[in-house]
Each structure stands twice: as C-alpha cells, then as structure tokens.
Amino acid sequence: MKIGSVILAAGLSKRMNSAIPKVIHPLLGKPLLSYAIESAKAVASIPPVVVVGFASEKVMDAIKADVSYAHQIEQLGTAHAVQMAEAQLSGKVELVVITSADMPLVSAGTLKKLIELQEKNDGPMTMVSITGNESRGFGRILRDDSGNAMAIVEEKVATAEQLKINEYNAGIYCFKADWLWNALKKVKKSPVGEYFLTDLLEIAVQAREKVMVLTLDDADEAIGINNRIHFAEVEKIMRRRINEKLMLSGVTMIDPERVYIEPSVSIDQDTILYPETYLRGNTHIGKNCEIGPGTIIDDSTVGNDCRILKSVLEGAVLEDHVEMGPFCRLRTGAHLASHVHMGNFGEVKKSYLGKGTKMGHFSYIGDAQIGEDVNIGAGTITCNYDGENKNKTVIGDETFIGSDTMLVAPITIGKKAITGAGSVVTRDVGDGEKVVGVPAHVIKSKNDEETKK
Ligand code: UD1
Ligand code: CA
C-alpha cells in the first residue's frame, strides 16, 4: 500500500520559553524534529509532510531532509493541523501515518507495526496507546465493557473519574486516507477552542467502524517533549541507549552516565572511554584507544592504539599510536601521523606532523608540513600570520627545532637541520644546517670543524 506521513510541528511551544521553536532545539546534536522525520521516512512511500506554523521560516531553514511543508497559519488544534496536509497527500496515498515533531523516541519499527495492523483492519483507523502511572498531560482512552476503544478524553477536559484511567493516547495514528479527509471535516470545536484530532476515534465508533489499538511495551517511546526538563530527560534516555549499544559491541566506559556520544559516532573494540568525554559529529575512533577523562572530539578520525588525555579535537585526523595531552588542542586540518607524541599545551592547526615526530610542551604549529622524527622543542611557534596572510612552514625529516624557536613563515627548514634555543628563524635553512640567534644565522657544527682539521 502507498503510505503517506504527516508530522505535526506547528505548535507554539510556549512551555519552552524560547525565541527558537521547540522542534529545532538540538537533541544530541540534531534538531528535535529530525528524529520524527527519520522514523517517518523509513515507512513512507513519499516524502513526509511537515505541518509548520510558529516560526516556520526558522524551522524550514534548520531542516535539511527531503520533506514537504504544509502551513498552518493559526494553531487551531491537531485536527486542523492535519487538514493542512490534505492537499499534498489526497489521491496520492492509501494510508496516512500521523506523528508529532515533539516525540523523538518513536521508532520506525513501531510505525511499521502500526501500519501492518491497519493493513489488516477493515475499519479506517489504528492508534497507539501506552499504559503507565505518569500521565504527562496525555489524553485518556475510554474503552467499553467488551474492551473496545470508544473515545479519547483530553486531560484538559477530563472529569476526575476519567483522569484515573491509566491507558494513554500516544498521539500516533494510521488512517485510511479517504476516510481521514472526510472525517476531519466532522470534528467540532472543543470547549477549549481547538479542533482535536482525537475526536476521530469517536467519529469512527459512532459510524460503527472498527478501530484497532497498538499498545507499546516501551512507554518511553511515547515521551513527548514540551519543556526543557523533558529535553534533558529524553536526551538521557537516548544517550543511555547509544552507550549501552557501544558497550555491548566492545567499548569500555568507566562511567557511562558521564560519557556523551552522538548517534553519528562509531568506535571500535577495546577502546576505553573515561568520564567527561564528548564524542560528536562525524567522528570515528579506532580500536584499543584510551580517550579522556575530560576530552572533546568533534568531526575527527582517530586511528588504533591512541591515547588522548584532557584534550580538544575538531576536524582532526590521528593515525595509529598517537599519544597526546593533557591540554592539547587540534583544530581543523590537523593531521598527526602514527607514533606522533604531543605533550601538554600544544596547538596544531591545518598541519601535518610526520611519523614519530615529538612536540612535548607549549607549542603552536599552524599551516605547517612537518616530516618524520622531528623534535619540536618546548615553546616552538610557527609565526604563520603576517597580519594579512597565513604563510606556510615546511620542516624536513629528523630536524631538531630547539626550545623557544620562532619560525617566521613562509619558511622551509631542511632535513636533519638544527635550530638553536631562542632563535628567530627568518630565512630558509638547508639540509643539515645549524642556525642560532636573532635573526638566526648559520654556524658550523662541531662535527664540521672536526672533519676540516
Ligand atoms: C496530543 C493529543 C493527546 C495525546 C498527546 C500525546 C490531541 C488533541 N491530543 O496532546 O491525546 O495524549 O498528544 O503526545 O491531539 N500542533 C500543531 N498545530 C496545532 C496544535 C498542535 O501542529 O494547532 C502540533 C504540536 O506542535 C505538536 C503536536 O501537534 O507537535 C501535538 O500537539 P500538543 O499541543 O503537544 O498536544 P498534546 O497536548 O501533547
Ligand atoms: Ca505534546
């Protein structure tokens, strides 16, 4: 059957107290709405229709997914919101799945089950319920003596007796499309001035149509986000799921509650994550690494057997057996080849450090191409910026850069060269040359003098 999907996202989100619409507040690095879109896309035959209203421009700007939008200018309730999608779906699909933007834990699997049930249903409607002790403002499901769902009563208008019911409406539905568009026209304004989508249950029952109910085993799936407390609560559940999956796949976490990993991150076996570690964006960590405590890694690739202590990485690449920290910062374009050692207080930007190169203490390396087994002494700075341009530093293999060397770029230092402590190098240095002083000049090394004798 052809499946259409409607995602309701037009609400005012008053309870957020925010200038930004609720549905694009980030949840584990992605806009809240994107979770509902992902699940809907997994089951829908055509792009989901997102009903937007409040701050719709901001919402459409933030969402990159392939969806279409329907506009609800006035927020007159959930039934009215679904009506706004009719023009885009009518005649194109046989079934319509309806979900809300503020329910990020609803899985594609649940939507599949819902559709399967509706496909077996002669009647026009299947809905999702949960049972539990926390009402969260959910509508209550009224059933008749033989257990058939009769009506949904919104919490706002329920009697004290009805409030005691502990079966709740999850707000997820699947309808026969033709029936839905007709039935929506029959919904009357509720006592609070809104058109409730939930009235469709009564409308179906009164027409003696069969309604099916899918009850979820995991009530967490139906948690809706109305305020920032709910955001934190859902994020915690999501993080726990991600971390548990990673731990079962072979990653060790010393204190999983204090490890923050976005769903886009992958980590190989026997890597150990210490507390206060944040792994975000397009990040991959190899096997046998030790990361943290206190480390933030964004959009970076880390090889195998690396050790990263209390450091910050963004847009970096580390090959195998790299050791770094504490207090290092790698910025975009930092590429550390295997066996590079970076001690404390080092910063590397847009630079390549060759295999086995060591940079122990207090250095800045920017816009540089550095060979293998280079020793970068304490306090070395690539002076890459002349006030207008960023200039390049090149250093050959096995060169020794003495402590506190200033390398005034653009500059090339050859292989097996030496710069003396405190030198300010303003001119290129050839292979095997030794320079000292301010500005640095070439001196003969002891070896050279001995060979001359
Ligand atoms: C709704 C259900 C309730 C259910 C609960 C589950 C109704 C009347 N009630 O209540 O039975 O238990 O979900 O989470 O449907 N929206 C619009 N336009 C509007 C109004 C709302 O797009 O005019 C959107 C909201 O942005 C939100 C969704 O519809 O994404 C649900 O609206 P909300 O006001 O949050 O309804 P609930 O009170 O949660
Ligand atoms: Ca809600």
PDB file of N, CA and C in Angstrom, residues 9-14 18-23 51-59 72-73 75:
ATOM      1  N   ALA A   9       4.059  19.883  13.569  1.00  0.00           N
ATOM      2  CA  ALA A   9       5.160  20.677  14.129  1.00  0.00           C
ATOM      3  C   ALA A   9       4.826  22.163  14.176  1.00  0.00           C
ATOM      4  N   ALA A  10       3.535  22.479  14.223  1.00  0.00           N
ATOM      5  CA  ALA A  10       3.164  23.894  14.106  1.00  0.00           C
ATOM      6  C   ALA A  10       2.925  24.565  15.457  1.00  0.00           C
ATOM      7  N   GLY A  11       2.935  23.778  16.525  1.00  0.00           N
ATOM      8  CA  GLY A  11       2.563  24.300  17.846  1.00  0.00           C
ATOM      9  C   GLY A  11       3.434  25.467  18.289  1.00  0.00           C
ATOM     10  N   LEU A  12       2.926  26.224  19.271  1.00  0.00           N
ATOM     11  CA  LEU A  12       3.600  27.440  19.716  1.00  0.00           C
ATOM     12  C   LEU A  12       4.798  27.177  20.624  1.00  0.00           C
ATOM     13  N   SER A  13       4.860  26.000  21.214  1.00  0.00           N
ATOM     14  CA  SER A  13       5.890  25.609  22.185  1.00  0.00           C
ATOM     15  C   SER A  13       6.111  26.671  23.260  1.00  0.00           C
ATOM     16  N   LYS A  14       5.011  27.115  23.829  1.00  0.00           N
ATOM     17  CA  LYS A  14       5.050  28.145  24.889  1.00  0.00           C
ATOM     18  C   LYS A  14       5.881  27.707  26.082  1.00  0.00           C
ATOM     19  N   SER A  18      11.264  30.185  24.869  1.00  0.00           N
ATOM     20  CA  SER A  18      12.420  30.306  23.982  1.00  0.00           C
ATOM     21  C   SER A  18      12.044  31.109  22.747  1.00  0.00           C
ATOM     22  N   ALA A  19      13.029  31.819  22.205  1.00  0.00           N
ATOM     23  CA  ALA A  19      12.824  32.531  20.947  1.00  0.00           C
ATOM     24  C   ALA A  19      12.944  31.570  19.764  1.00  0.00           C
ATOM     25  N   ILE A  20      13.502  30.395  20.044  1.00  0.00           N
ATOM     26  CA  ILE A  20      13.705  29.382  18.993  1.00  0.00           C
ATOM     27  C   ILE A  20      12.576  28.362  19.095  1.00  0.00           C
ATOM     28  N   PRO A  21      11.955  27.985  17.965  1.00  0.00           N
ATOM     29  CA  PRO A  21      10.886  26.990  18.068  1.00  0.00           C
ATOM     30  C   PRO A  21      11.405  25.660  18.653  1.00  0.00           C
ATOM     31  N   LYS A  22      10.585  25.077  19.487  1.00  0.00           N
ATOM     32  CA  LYS A  22      10.956  23.836  20.185  1.00  0.00           C
ATOM     33  C   LYS A  22      11.485  22.773  19.234  1.00  0.00           C
ATOM     34  N   VAL A  23      10.819  22.621  18.082  1.00  0.00           N
ATOM     35  CA  VAL A  23      11.135  21.481  17.221  1.00  0.00           C
ATOM     36  C   VAL A  23      12.516  21.551  16.577  1.00  0.00           C
ATOM     37  N   VAL A  51       3.860  19.751   9.037  1.00  0.00           N
ATOM     38  CA  VAL A  51       2.966  20.901   9.202  1.00  0.00           C
ATOM     39  C   VAL A  51       3.661  21.911  10.107  1.00  0.00           C
ATOM     40  N   VAL A  52       3.969  23.076   9.542  1.00  0.00           N
ATOM     41  CA  VAL A  52       4.674  24.107  10.307  1.00  0.00           C
ATOM     42  C   VAL A  52       3.777  25.328  10.493  1.00  0.00           C
ATOM     43  N   GLY A  53       4.071  26.084  11.536  1.00  0.00           N
ATOM     44  CA  GLY A  53       3.268  27.268  11.806  1.00  0.00           C
ATOM     45  C   GLY A  53       4.122  28.295  12.511  1.00  0.00           C
ATOM     46  N   PHE A  54       4.254  28.148  13.828  1.00  0.00           N
ATOM     47  CA  PHE A  54       5.065  29.059  14.629  1.00  0.00           C
ATOM     48  C   PHE A  54       6.514  29.070  14.114  1.00  0.00           C
ATOM     49  N   ALA A  55       7.028  30.266  13.790  1.00  0.00           N
ATOM     50  CA  ALA A  55       8.412  30.448  13.325  1.00  0.00           C
ATOM     51  C   ALA A  55       8.779  29.473  12.211  1.00  0.00           C
ATOM     52  N   SER A  56       7.867  29.326  11.251  1.00  0.00           N
ATOM     53  CA  SER A  56       8.077  28.299  10.223  1.00  0.00           C
ATOM     54  C   SER A  56       9.362  28.510   9.410  1.00  0.00           C
ATOM     55  N   GLU A  57       9.752  29.773   9.202  1.00  0.00           N
ATOM     56  CA  GLU A  57      10.973  30.036   8.424  1.00  0.00           C
ATOM     57  C   GLU A  57      12.186  29.407   9.097  1.00  0.00           C
ATOM     58  N   LYS A  58      12.248  29.621  10.418  1.00  0.00           N
ATOM     59  CA  LYS A  58      13.386  29.078  11.171  1.00  0.00           C
ATOM     60  C   LYS A  58      13.393  27.555  11.108  1.00  0.00           C
ATOM     61  N   VAL A  59      12.202  26.972  11.173  1.00  0.00           N
ATOM     62  CA  VAL A  59      12.117  25.502  11.141  1.00  0.00           C
ATOM     63  C   VAL A  59      12.602  24.994   9.790  1.00  0.00           C
ATOM     64  N   GLN A  72       0.237  25.883   8.635  1.00  0.00           N
ATOM     65  CA  GLN A  72      -0.943  26.110   9.455  1.00  0.00           C
ATOM     66  C   GLN A  72      -0.768  27.505  10.062  1.00  0.00           C
ATOM     67  N   ILE A  73      -1.475  28.463   9.502  1.00  0.00           N
ATOM     68  CA  ILE A  73      -1.235  29.852   9.887  1.00  0.00           C
ATOM     69  C   ILE A  73      -1.685  30.100  11.325  1.00  0.00           C
ATOM     70  N   GLN A  75      -2.910  28.283  14.904  1.00  0.00           N
ATOM     71  CA  GLN A  75      -2.828  26.986  15.561  1.00  0.00           C
ATOM     72  C   GLN A  75      -4.167  26.636  16.206  1.00  0.00           C
TER      73      GLN A  75
END
